mmCIF file of C-alpha atoms and ligand atoms in Angstrom:
data_model
loop_
_atom_site.group_PDB
_atom_site.id
_atom_site.type_symbol
_atom_site.label_atom_id
_atom_site.label_comp_id
_atom_site.label_asym_id
_atom_site.label_seq_id
_atom_site.Cartn_x
_atom_site.Cartn_y
_atom_site.Cartn_z
ATOM 1 C CA MET D 1 -33.006 73.492 3.628
ATOM 2 C CA VAL D 2 -30.796 70.477 4.328
ATOM 3 C CA PRO D 3 -31.532 67.686 6.759
ATOM 4 C CA PRO D 4 -29.997 68.073 10.211
ATOM 5 C CA THR D 5 -29.802 64.390 10.925
ATOM 6 C CA ALA D 6 -27.326 61.565 11.222
ATOM 7 C CA ILE D 7 -26.053 59.114 8.680
ATOM 8 C CA ALA D 8 -27.689 56.248 6.822
ATOM 9 C CA ASP D 9 -27.205 54.627 3.448
ATOM 10 C CA PRO D 10 -28.312 56.688 0.463
ATOM 11 C CA ALA D 11 -30.846 55.406 -2.052
ATOM 12 C CA SER D 12 -32.755 56.664 -5.023
ATOM 13 C CA ALA D 13 -35.550 55.337 -7.177
ATOM 14 C CA ALA D 14 -35.838 54.980 -10.933
ATOM 15 C CA ALA D 15 -38.073 57.641 -12.431
ATOM 16 C CA PRO D 16 -40.768 57.408 -15.081
ATOM 17 C CA ILE D 17 -40.028 59.761 -17.959
ATOM 18 C CA GLY D 18 -42.716 61.897 -19.590
ATOM 19 C CA THR D 19 -42.393 64.788 -22.012
ATOM 20 C CA PRO D 20 -42.147 68.503 -21.219
ATOM 21 C CA ASP D 21 -45.773 68.882 -22.372
ATOM 22 C CA ALA D 22 -47.056 65.970 -20.323
ATOM 23 C CA PRO D 23 -44.610 65.518 -17.451
ATOM 24 C CA ALA D 24 -44.619 62.229 -15.600
ATOM 25 C CA ILE D 25 -45.228 62.574 -11.881
ATOM 26 C CA LYS D 26 -42.029 61.642 -10.112
ATOM 27 C CA ASP D 27 -42.166 59.367 -7.097
ATOM 28 C CA PRO D 28 -40.191 61.018 -4.322
ATOM 29 C CA VAL D 29 -36.911 59.211 -3.651
ATOM 30 C CA ARG D 30 -37.165 56.506 -1.040
ATOM 31 C CA ASP D 31 -36.979 58.045 2.411
ATOM 32 C CA THR D 32 -33.634 57.656 4.084
ATOM 33 C CA ILE D 33 -32.066 59.722 6.790
ATOM 34 C CA LEU D 34 -30.258 61.591 4.016
ATOM 35 C CA THR D 35 -33.358 62.837 2.199
ATOM 36 C CA PRO D 36 -34.752 66.244 3.179
ATOM 37 C CA ARG D 37 -36.938 66.300 6.252
ATOM 38 C CA PHE D 38 -40.289 67.924 6.855
ATOM 39 C CA TYR D 39 -40.717 69.673 10.185
ATOM 40 C CA THR D 40 -43.394 70.721 12.578
ATOM 41 C CA THR D 41 -43.050 72.505 15.927
ATOM 42 C CA ASP D 42 -44.751 73.866 19.042
ATOM 43 C CA PHE D 43 -46.757 76.713 17.525
ATOM 44 C CA ASP D 44 -48.015 78.055 20.866
ATOM 45 C CA ALA D 45 -44.472 78.416 22.187
ATOM 46 C CA MET D 46 -43.487 80.123 18.951
ATOM 47 C CA ALA D 47 -46.452 82.527 19.179
ATOM 48 C CA ALA D 48 -45.617 83.396 22.794
ATOM 49 C CA MET D 49 -42.024 84.308 21.995
ATOM 50 C CA ASP D 50 -40.927 87.674 23.321
ATOM 51 C CA LEU D 51 -38.971 89.460 20.614
ATOM 52 C CA ARG D 52 -38.197 92.611 22.595
ATOM 53 C CA PRO D 53 -34.521 91.778 23.275
ATOM 54 C CA ASN D 54 -33.842 92.118 19.531
ATOM 55 C CA GLU D 55 -36.970 93.694 18.091
ATOM 56 C CA VAL D 56 -35.208 96.520 16.237
ATOM 57 C CA GLU D 57 -33.066 94.128 14.213
ATOM 58 C CA LEU D 58 -36.005 91.826 13.485
ATOM 59 C CA GLU D 59 -38.099 94.772 12.324
ATOM 60 C CA ALA D 60 -35.228 95.861 10.024
ATOM 61 C CA ILE D 61 -34.993 92.348 8.569
ATOM 62 C CA CYS D 62 -38.734 92.282 8.007
ATOM 63 C CA GLU D 63 -38.452 95.600 6.172
ATOM 64 C CA GLU D 64 -35.847 94.002 3.868
ATOM 65 C CA PHE D 65 -38.224 91.089 3.229
ATOM 66 C CA ARG D 66 -40.991 93.535 2.321
ATOM 67 C CA LYS D 67 -38.819 95.009 -0.420
ATOM 68 C CA ASP D 68 -38.965 91.631 -2.143
ATOM 69 C CA TYR D 69 -35.758 92.118 -4.131
ATOM 70 C CA ASN D 70 -36.274 88.958 -6.182
ATOM 71 C CA ARG D 71 -39.850 89.694 -7.196
ATOM 72 C CA HIS D 72 -38.901 89.697 -10.877
ATOM 73 C CA HIS D 73 -35.895 87.420 -10.706
ATOM 74 C CA PHE D 74 -37.310 83.944 -11.227
ATOM 75 C CA VAL D 75 -38.489 84.343 -14.807
ATOM 76 C CA ARG D 76 -37.488 81.680 -17.286
ATOM 77 C CA ASN D 77 -35.894 82.855 -20.505
ATOM 78 C CA ALA D 78 -35.169 81.442 -23.955
ATOM 79 C CA GLU D 79 -31.965 79.829 -22.694
ATOM 80 C CA PHE D 80 -34.005 77.025 -21.136
ATOM 81 C CA GLU D 81 -35.412 75.936 -24.490
ATOM 82 C CA GLY D 82 -33.790 72.694 -25.540
ATOM 83 C CA ALA D 83 -31.186 72.924 -22.720
ATOM 84 C CA ALA D 84 -32.326 69.620 -21.187
ATOM 85 C CA ASP D 85 -31.713 67.741 -24.439
ATOM 86 C CA LYS D 86 -28.041 68.683 -24.442
ATOM 87 C CA LEU D 87 -27.200 66.614 -21.356
ATOM 88 C CA ASP D 88 -25.742 63.136 -21.803
ATOM 89 C CA PRO D 89 -27.686 60.333 -20.030
ATOM 90 C CA GLU D 90 -25.389 60.061 -16.989
ATOM 91 C CA THR D 91 -25.280 63.838 -16.390
ATOM 92 C CA ARG D 92 -29.016 63.953 -16.909
ATOM 93 C CA ARG D 93 -29.546 61.318 -14.212
ATOM 94 C CA VAL D 94 -27.438 63.062 -11.573
ATOM 95 C CA PHE D 95 -28.807 66.475 -12.478
ATOM 96 C CA ILE D 96 -32.412 65.285 -12.084
ATOM 97 C CA GLU D 97 -31.481 63.904 -8.669
ATOM 98 C CA PHE D 98 -30.032 67.286 -7.731
ATOM 99 C CA LEU D 99 -33.170 69.086 -8.909
ATOM 100 C CA GLU D 100 -35.397 66.735 -6.987
ATOM 101 C CA GLN D 101 -33.447 67.001 -3.734
ATOM 102 C CA SER D 102 -33.252 70.773 -3.999
ATOM 103 C CA CYS D 103 -36.924 71.115 -4.850
ATOM 104 C CA THR D 104 -37.939 68.935 -1.888
ATOM 105 C CA SER D 105 -35.736 70.949 0.470
ATOM 106 C CA GLU D 106 -37.085 74.281 -0.741
ATOM 107 C CA PHE D 107 -40.603 72.968 -0.523
ATOM 108 C CA SER D 108 -40.113 71.668 3.006
ATOM 109 C CA GLY D 109 -38.955 75.182 3.976
ATOM 110 C CA PHE D 110 -42.041 76.646 2.350
ATOM 111 C CA LEU D 111 -44.400 74.334 4.262
ATOM 112 C CA LEU D 112 -42.807 75.025 7.631
ATOM 113 C CA TYR D 113 -42.663 78.816 7.194
ATOM 114 C CA LYS D 114 -46.178 78.992 5.782
ATOM 115 C CA GLU D 115 -47.641 76.951 8.625
ATOM 116 C CA LEU D 116 -45.740 78.982 11.229
ATOM 117 C CA SER D 117 -46.944 82.213 9.729
ATOM 118 C CA ARG D 118 -50.552 81.028 9.679
ATOM 119 C CA ARG D 119 -50.535 79.640 13.212
ATOM 120 C CA ILE D 120 -48.927 82.591 15.021
ATOM 121 C CA LYS D 121 -50.477 85.433 13.051
ATOM 122 C CA ALA D 122 -52.867 86.649 15.748
ATOM 123 C CA LYS D 123 -50.405 86.568 18.651
ATOM 124 C CA ASN D 124 -47.088 87.438 17.074
ATOM 125 C CA PRO D 125 -47.642 89.532 13.945
ATOM 126 C CA LEU D 126 -44.013 90.565 13.330
ATOM 127 C CA LEU D 127 -42.739 87.000 13.456
ATOM 128 C CA ALA D 128 -45.701 85.821 11.372
ATOM 129 C CA GLU D 129 -44.968 88.411 8.711
ATOM 130 C CA CYS D 130 -41.304 87.390 8.490
ATOM 131 C CA PHE D 131 -42.293 83.754 8.065
ATOM 132 C CA ALA D 132 -44.833 84.685 5.380
ATOM 133 C CA HIS D 133 -42.142 86.510 3.363
ATOM 134 C CA MET D 134 -39.779 83.571 3.687
ATOM 135 C CA ALA D 135 -42.537 81.156 2.627
ATOM 136 C CA ARG D 136 -43.052 83.350 -0.446
ATOM 137 C CA ASP D 137 -39.340 83.037 -1.317
ATOM 138 C CA GLU D 138 -39.194 79.275 -0.782
ATOM 139 C CA ALA D 139 -42.338 78.710 -2.848
ATOM 140 C CA ARG D 140 -40.671 80.618 -5.666
ATOM 141 C CA HIS D 141 -37.487 78.550 -5.353
ATOM 142 C CA ALA D 142 -39.368 75.242 -5.265
ATOM 143 C CA GLY D 143 -41.580 76.275 -8.181
ATOM 144 C CA PHE D 144 -38.595 77.308 -10.273
ATOM 145 C CA LEU D 145 -36.875 73.970 -9.635
ATOM 146 C CA ASN D 146 -40.045 72.072 -10.396
ATOM 147 C CA LYS D 147 -40.308 73.862 -13.750
ATOM 148 C CA ALA D 148 -36.740 72.795 -14.506
ATOM 149 C CA MET D 149 -37.784 69.218 -13.711
ATOM 150 C CA ALA D 150 -40.599 69.591 -16.211
ATOM 151 C CA ASP D 151 -37.921 70.335 -18.846
ATOM 152 C CA PHE D 152 -36.812 66.749 -18.242
ATOM 153 C CA GLY D 153 -40.347 65.431 -18.501
ATOM 154 C CA LEU D 154 -40.722 65.093 -14.734
ATOM 155 C CA GLN D 155 -42.669 66.825 -12.013
ATOM 156 C CA LEU D 156 -42.615 66.424 -8.259
ATOM 157 C CA ASP D 157 -46.096 65.928 -6.901
ATOM 158 C CA LEU D 158 -45.912 68.565 -4.181
ATOM 159 C CA GLY D 159 -49.507 68.022 -3.047
ATOM 160 C CA PHE D 160 -48.836 64.343 -2.500
ATOM 161 C CA LEU D 161 -45.623 65.181 -0.700
ATOM 162 C CA THR D 162 -47.471 67.581 1.651
ATOM 163 C CA ALA D 163 -50.084 65.021 2.569
ATOM 164 C CA ASN D 164 -47.912 61.926 2.817
ATOM 165 C CA LYS D 165 -44.533 62.957 4.175
ATOM 166 C CA ALA D 166 -43.726 62.100 7.747
ATOM 167 C CA TYR D 167 -43.234 65.268 9.788
ATOM 168 C CA THR D 168 -40.490 65.466 12.388
ATOM 169 C CA PHE D 169 -41.398 67.408 15.523
ATOM 170 C CA PHE D 170 -38.749 69.809 16.766
ATOM 171 C CA LYS D 171 -38.990 72.214 19.694
ATOM 172 C CA PRO D 172 -38.654 75.839 18.493
ATOM 173 C CA LYS D 173 -34.993 76.165 19.506
ATOM 174 C CA PHE D 174 -34.111 73.074 17.462
ATOM 175 C CA ILE D 175 -35.999 74.520 14.512
ATOM 176 C CA PHE D 176 -33.831 77.640 14.919
ATOM 177 C CA TYR D 177 -30.538 75.702 14.895
ATOM 178 C CA ALA D 178 -31.596 73.450 12.024
ATOM 179 C CA THR D 179 -33.112 76.086 9.765
ATOM 180 C CA TYR D 180 -30.409 78.668 10.508
ATOM 181 C CA LEU D 181 -27.792 76.161 9.414
ATOM 182 C CA SER D 182 -29.708 74.980 6.393
ATOM 183 C CA GLU D 183 -30.232 78.559 5.176
ATOM 184 C CA LYS D 184 -26.598 79.523 5.680
ATOM 185 C CA ILE D 185 -25.243 76.306 4.195
ATOM 186 C CA GLY D 186 -27.676 76.780 1.309
ATOM 187 C CA TYR D 187 -26.256 80.262 0.761
ATOM 188 C CA TRP D 188 -22.669 78.983 0.658
ATOM 189 C CA ARG D 189 -23.559 76.039 -1.566
ATOM 190 C CA TYR D 190 -25.301 78.206 -4.154
ATOM 191 C CA ILE D 191 -22.765 81.018 -4.161
ATOM 192 C CA ALA D 192 -19.826 78.589 -4.438
ATOM 193 C CA ILE D 193 -21.376 76.935 -7.499
ATOM 194 C CA TYR D 194 -22.257 80.308 -8.996
ATOM 195 C CA ARG D 195 -18.744 81.715 -8.585
ATOM 196 C CA HIS D 196 -17.154 78.551 -9.925
ATOM 197 C CA LEU D 197 -19.344 78.598 -13.038
ATOM 198 C CA GLU D 198 -18.709 82.270 -13.535
ATOM 199 C CA LYS D 199 -15.032 81.392 -13.958
ATOM 200 C CA ASN D 200 -15.738 78.184 -15.888
ATOM 201 C CA PRO D 201 -18.722 78.947 -18.118
ATOM 202 C CA GLU D 202 -18.078 75.812 -20.207
ATOM 203 C CA SER D 203 -19.201 73.750 -17.186
ATOM 204 C CA LYS D 204 -22.575 75.447 -16.905
ATOM 205 C CA ILE D 205 -24.659 72.443 -17.843
ATOM 206 C CA PHE D 206 -28.038 74.120 -17.375
ATOM 207 C CA PRO D 207 -29.243 77.771 -17.329
ATOM 208 C CA ILE D 208 -30.725 77.448 -13.822
ATOM 209 C CA PHE D 209 -27.256 78.210 -12.407
ATOM 210 C CA ASN D 210 -27.471 81.767 -13.790
ATOM 211 C CA PHE D 211 -30.132 82.428 -11.168
ATOM 212 C CA PHE D 212 -28.079 81.311 -8.188
ATOM 213 C CA GLU D 213 -26.505 84.656 -7.300
ATOM 214 C CA ASN D 214 -29.735 86.474 -6.416
ATOM 215 C CA TRP D 215 -31.297 83.248 -5.221
ATOM 216 C CA CYS D 216 -28.642 82.673 -2.576
ATOM 217 C CA GLN D 217 -29.201 86.206 -1.274
ATOM 218 C CA ASP D 218 -32.694 85.080 -0.279
ATOM 219 C CA GLU D 219 -31.159 82.201 1.693
ATOM 220 C CA ASN D 220 -28.646 84.551 3.272
ATOM 221 C CA ARG D 221 -31.433 86.882 4.445
ATOM 222 C CA HIS D 222 -33.392 83.903 5.811
ATOM 223 C CA GLY D 223 -30.305 82.853 7.758
ATOM 224 C CA ASP D 224 -29.885 86.386 9.112
ATOM 225 C CA PHE D 225 -33.482 86.289 10.274
ATOM 226 C CA PHE D 226 -32.842 83.161 12.361
ATOM 227 C CA ASP D 227 -29.629 84.714 13.667
ATOM 228 C CA ALA D 228 -31.652 87.713 14.878
ATOM 229 C CA LEU D 229 -34.370 85.461 16.258
ATOM 230 C CA MET D 230 -31.882 83.469 18.339
ATOM 231 C CA LYS D 231 -30.470 86.739 19.671
ATOM 232 C CA ALA D 232 -34.006 87.742 20.642
ATOM 233 C CA GLN D 233 -34.161 84.478 22.614
ATOM 234 C CA PRO D 234 -30.650 84.585 24.061
ATOM 235 C CA ASP D 235 -31.052 81.397 26.085
ATOM 236 C CA THR D 236 -31.034 79.447 22.835
ATOM 237 C CA VAL D 237 -27.384 80.426 22.304
ATOM 238 C CA ARG D 238 -26.162 80.693 25.904
ATOM 239 C CA GLY D 239 -25.045 78.107 28.444
ATOM 240 C CA LEU D 240 -23.845 74.532 28.419
ATOM 241 C CA GLN D 241 -26.947 73.015 26.835
ATOM 242 C CA ALA D 242 -26.854 75.468 23.951
ATOM 243 C CA ARG D 243 -23.175 74.721 23.375
ATOM 244 C CA LEU D 244 -23.845 70.992 23.207
ATOM 245 C CA TRP D 245 -26.838 71.351 20.883
ATOM 246 C CA CYS D 246 -25.028 73.739 18.553
ATOM 247 C CA ARG D 247 -22.177 71.238 18.264
ATOM 248 C CA PHE D 248 -24.641 68.477 17.574
ATOM 249 C CA PHE D 249 -26.482 70.377 14.843
ATOM 250 C CA LEU D 250 -23.302 71.631 13.187
ATOM 251 C CA LEU D 251 -21.942 68.105 13.068
ATOM 252 C CA ALA D 252 -25.199 66.530 11.880
ATOM 253 C CA VAL D 253 -25.589 69.055 9.067
ATOM 254 C CA PHE D 254 -21.949 68.917 7.949
ATOM 255 C CA ALA D 255 -21.679 65.124 8.107
ATOM 256 C CA THR D 256 -24.959 64.583 6.303
ATOM 257 C CA MET D 257 -24.002 66.927 3.499
ATOM 258 C CA TYR D 258 -20.496 65.517 3.123
ATOM 259 C CA VAL D 259 -21.629 61.897 2.950
ATOM 260 C CA ARG D 260 -24.443 62.699 0.548
ATOM 261 C CA ASP D 261 -22.319 64.833 -1.762
ATOM 262 C CA VAL D 262 -19.438 62.364 -1.949
ATOM 263 C CA ALA D 263 -21.962 59.625 -2.770
ATOM 264 C CA ARG D 264 -23.197 61.706 -5.696
ATOM 265 C CA LYS D 265 -19.859 63.172 -6.713
ATOM 266 C CA GLU D 266 -20.748 62.621 -10.406
ATOM 267 C CA PHE D 267 -23.048 65.620 -10.213
ATOM 268 C CA TYR D 268 -20.203 67.852 -9.034
ATOM 269 C CA GLU D 269 -17.859 66.348 -11.618
ATOM 270 C CA ALA D 270 -20.371 67.327 -14.307
ATOM 271 C CA LEU D 271 -19.939 70.927 -13.103
ATOM 272 C CA GLY D 272 -16.159 70.589 -13.090
ATOM 273 C CA LEU D 273 -16.071 70.494 -9.267
ATOM 274 C CA ASP D 274 -14.514 68.016 -6.889
ATOM 275 C CA ALA D 275 -17.273 67.092 -4.398
ATOM 276 C CA ARG D 276 -14.835 66.801 -1.485
ATOM 277 C CA SER D 277 -13.088 70.144 -1.981
ATOM 278 C CA TYR D 278 -16.416 71.826 -2.660
ATOM 279 C CA ASP D 279 -17.874 70.479 0.594
ATOM 280 C CA MET D 280 -14.769 71.364 2.574
ATOM 281 C CA TYR D 281 -15.085 74.942 1.363
ATOM 282 C CA VAL D 282 -18.829 75.101 2.139
ATOM 283 C CA ILE D 283 -18.283 73.566 5.585
ATOM 284 C CA ALA D 284 -15.437 75.981 6.438
ATOM 285 C CA LYS D 285 -17.526 78.989 5.372
ATOM 286 C CA THR D 286 -20.705 77.870 7.149
ATOM 287 C CA ASN D 287 -18.743 77.091 10.307
ATOM 288 C CA GLU D 288 -17.171 80.565 10.181
ATOM 289 C CA THR D 289 -20.549 82.243 9.625
ATOM 290 C CA SER D 290 -22.135 80.262 12.478
ATOM 291 C CA ALA D 291 -19.636 81.751 14.926
ATOM 292 C CA ARG D 292 -21.584 85.018 14.645
ATOM 293 C CA VAL D 293 -24.457 83.513 16.601
ATOM 294 C CA PHE D 294 -23.614 80.040 17.951
ATOM 295 C CA PRO D 295 -21.591 80.027 21.182
ATOM 296 C CA VAL D 296 -19.233 77.359 19.766
ATOM 297 C CA VAL D 297 -18.307 76.048 16.332
ATOM 298 C CA LEU D 298 -16.479 72.921 15.196
ATOM 299 C CA ASN D 299 -12.761 72.535 14.722
ATOM 300 C CA VAL D 300 -13.093 71.531 11.077
ATOM 301 C CA GLU D 301 -9.396 72.208 10.502
ATOM 302 C CA HIS D 302 -8.477 69.362 12.852
ATOM 303 C CA PRO D 303 -6.753 66.645 10.774
ATOM 304 C CA LYS D 304 -9.030 63.962 12.240
ATOM 305 C CA PHE D 305 -12.239 65.738 11.218
ATOM 306 C CA TYR D 306 -12.218 64.648 7.590
ATOM 307 C CA THR D 307 -10.458 61.344 8.311
ATOM 308 C CA ARG D 308 -13.476 60.381 10.392
ATOM 309 C CA LEU D 309 -15.986 61.643 7.850
ATOM 310 C CA GLU D 310 -14.191 59.574 5.210
ATOM 311 C CA ARG D 311 -14.582 56.463 7.360
ATOM 312 C CA ILE D 312 -18.327 57.120 7.404
ATOM 313 C CA VAL D 313 -18.277 57.496 3.621
ATOM 314 C CA GLY D 314 -16.509 54.099 3.383
ATOM 315 C CA ASN D 315 -18.968 52.439 5.772
ATOM 316 C CA ASN D 316 -21.869 53.782 3.742
ATOM 317 C CA GLU D 317 -20.418 52.299 0.575
ATOM 318 C CA ALA D 318 -20.282 48.948 2.347
ATOM 319 C CA LEU D 319 -23.900 49.429 3.485
ATOM 320 C CA SER D 320 -25.005 50.146 -0.082
ATOM 321 C CA GLN D 321 -23.188 47.052 -1.306
ATOM 322 C CA ALA D 322 -24.896 44.925 1.337
ATOM 323 C CA ASP D 323 -28.219 46.379 0.212
ATOM 324 C CA ALA D 324 -27.513 45.589 -3.406
ATOM 325 C CA SER D 325 -26.597 41.953 -2.707
ATOM 326 C CA SER D 326 -29.076 39.156 -3.353
ATOM 327 C CA SER D 327 -28.853 37.745 0.197
ATOM 328 C CA PRO D 328 -32.069 37.305 2.213
ATOM 329 C CA ALA D 329 -33.116 40.308 4.316
ATOM 330 C CA PRO D 330 -31.992 38.983 7.740
ATOM 331 C CA ILE D 331 -28.526 38.158 6.360
ATOM 332 C CA LYS D 332 -28.300 41.606 4.811
ATOM 333 C CA ALA D 333 -29.234 43.235 8.110
ATOM 334 C CA LEU D 334 -26.655 41.145 9.924
ATOM 335 C CA ARG D 335 -23.953 42.176 7.462
ATOM 336 C CA LYS D 336 -24.894 45.816 7.955
ATOM 337 C CA VAL D 337 -24.744 45.874 11.763
ATOM 338 C CA PRO D 338 -20.947 46.349 12.045
ATOM 339 C CA PHE D 339 -21.042 49.298 9.628
ATOM 340 C CA TRP D 340 -23.904 50.968 11.443
ATOM 341 C CA ALA D 341 -22.031 50.503 14.702
ATOM 342 C CA ALA D 342 -18.835 51.867 13.162
ATOM 343 C CA ASN D 343 -20.743 54.941 11.929
ATOM 344 C CA ALA D 344 -22.195 55.518 15.374
ATOM 345 C CA ILE D 345 -18.702 55.339 16.896
ATOM 346 C CA GLU D 346 -17.247 57.758 14.328
ATOM 347 C CA MET D 347 -20.093 60.204 14.898
ATOM 348 C CA ALA D 348 -19.595 59.978 18.659
ATOM 349 C CA LYS D 349 -15.868 60.640 18.262
ATOM 350 C CA LEU D 350 -16.580 63.592 15.984
ATOM 351 C CA PHE D 351 -19.049 64.971 18.494
ATOM 352 C CA LEU D 352 -16.542 64.659 21.308
ATOM 353 C CA MET D 353 -13.789 66.545 19.461
ATOM 354 C CA ALA D 354 -13.063 69.806 21.257
ATOM 355 C CA PRO D 355 -15.078 72.664 19.718
ATOM 356 C CA ILE D 356 -13.892 76.252 19.341
ATOM 357 C CA ARG D 357 -15.456 79.018 21.412
ATOM 358 C CA SER D 358 -16.913 81.471 18.922
ATOM 359 C CA GLU D 359 -15.491 84.534 20.639
ATOM 360 C CA GLN D 360 -12.023 83.063 20.197
ATOM 361 C CA PHE D 361 -12.736 81.995 16.659
ATOM 362 C CA GLN D 362 -13.882 85.251 15.103
ATOM 363 C CA PRO D 363 -13.667 88.149 17.517
ATOM 364 C CA ALA D 364 -13.891 90.795 14.786
ATOM 365 C CA VAL D 365 -17.285 89.659 13.553
ATOM 366 C CA ARG D 366 -18.944 89.304 16.924
HETATM 367 FE FE1 FE2 I 401 -34.831 78.679 -0.707
HETATM 368 FE FE1 FE2 I 402 -34.400 79.870 2.529
#
């Protein structure tokens, strides 16, 4: 899952280091708008959902989930032994950050799906079963990442995270847009890294990347589930409101990812990737995929699209610098105001850019 929210300045916290045998508990990174979100929703509305308009497809997807293709996939092998020690300090730092962010996102997916499954079980068994299978997958993903963190002498305290994270309430249709996009973008992110490392094995800095191919198929299936669910609730992807919300969520997800990834481009460099080109590819692919269900998608090919995102990247650098200065808090805040305002204006301009009607964008797929 990735956060479907707007832009703030990124931040991370220094981590205590333990040993693989006695991992230190890692404090979650300081909450900013860029860190993964935890969600909650209207469970009664979810339970009351009528699936009949697309029940056959949902039943078929559930049948796929039951097969549990990755049951035996997430098993650590000898390759992990000593792999963490081979990373130089800078790569180690950015890689740990990547593991932590990914683990938190996977875990936030697990919590949401698990809670949904539990709360709607009696009234909507098919939907509840789908969510239970997805929770199973996300728990596996989060657990696998957390084990990799233990290789670096760190562990995310998932129990603490569950109890102490702030939960964002989203109406069901917003959960659909946000989670659909985060699953599909997750698929494209993982598969792009996997394919790149397949061609450039010398850049495979850690064996966890070997698992990405099957892993991203889980995310792809989760995305397909939300696609089918939105088609079962056609009002979520029909009409003016839906078009505006889809634009908003596409933009929020793309902008958040772009700004975050450029800010931690060292991680991508360690894999032999350029963060900007990687994100442009992932954004183009996710946008294209979204046209299968969203009524509109963004014109990401428009020359102004990335010019504006780059301005946000620049503003965020200025915000980080203001944060790092030794000025008193009120002065800092005052120095930050123009950059916040500039970000808001850029986001508004991005939102107002003419979208592309999905039926015109990809007629063959629809
Ligand atoms: Fe996942
Ligand atoms: Fe997923």
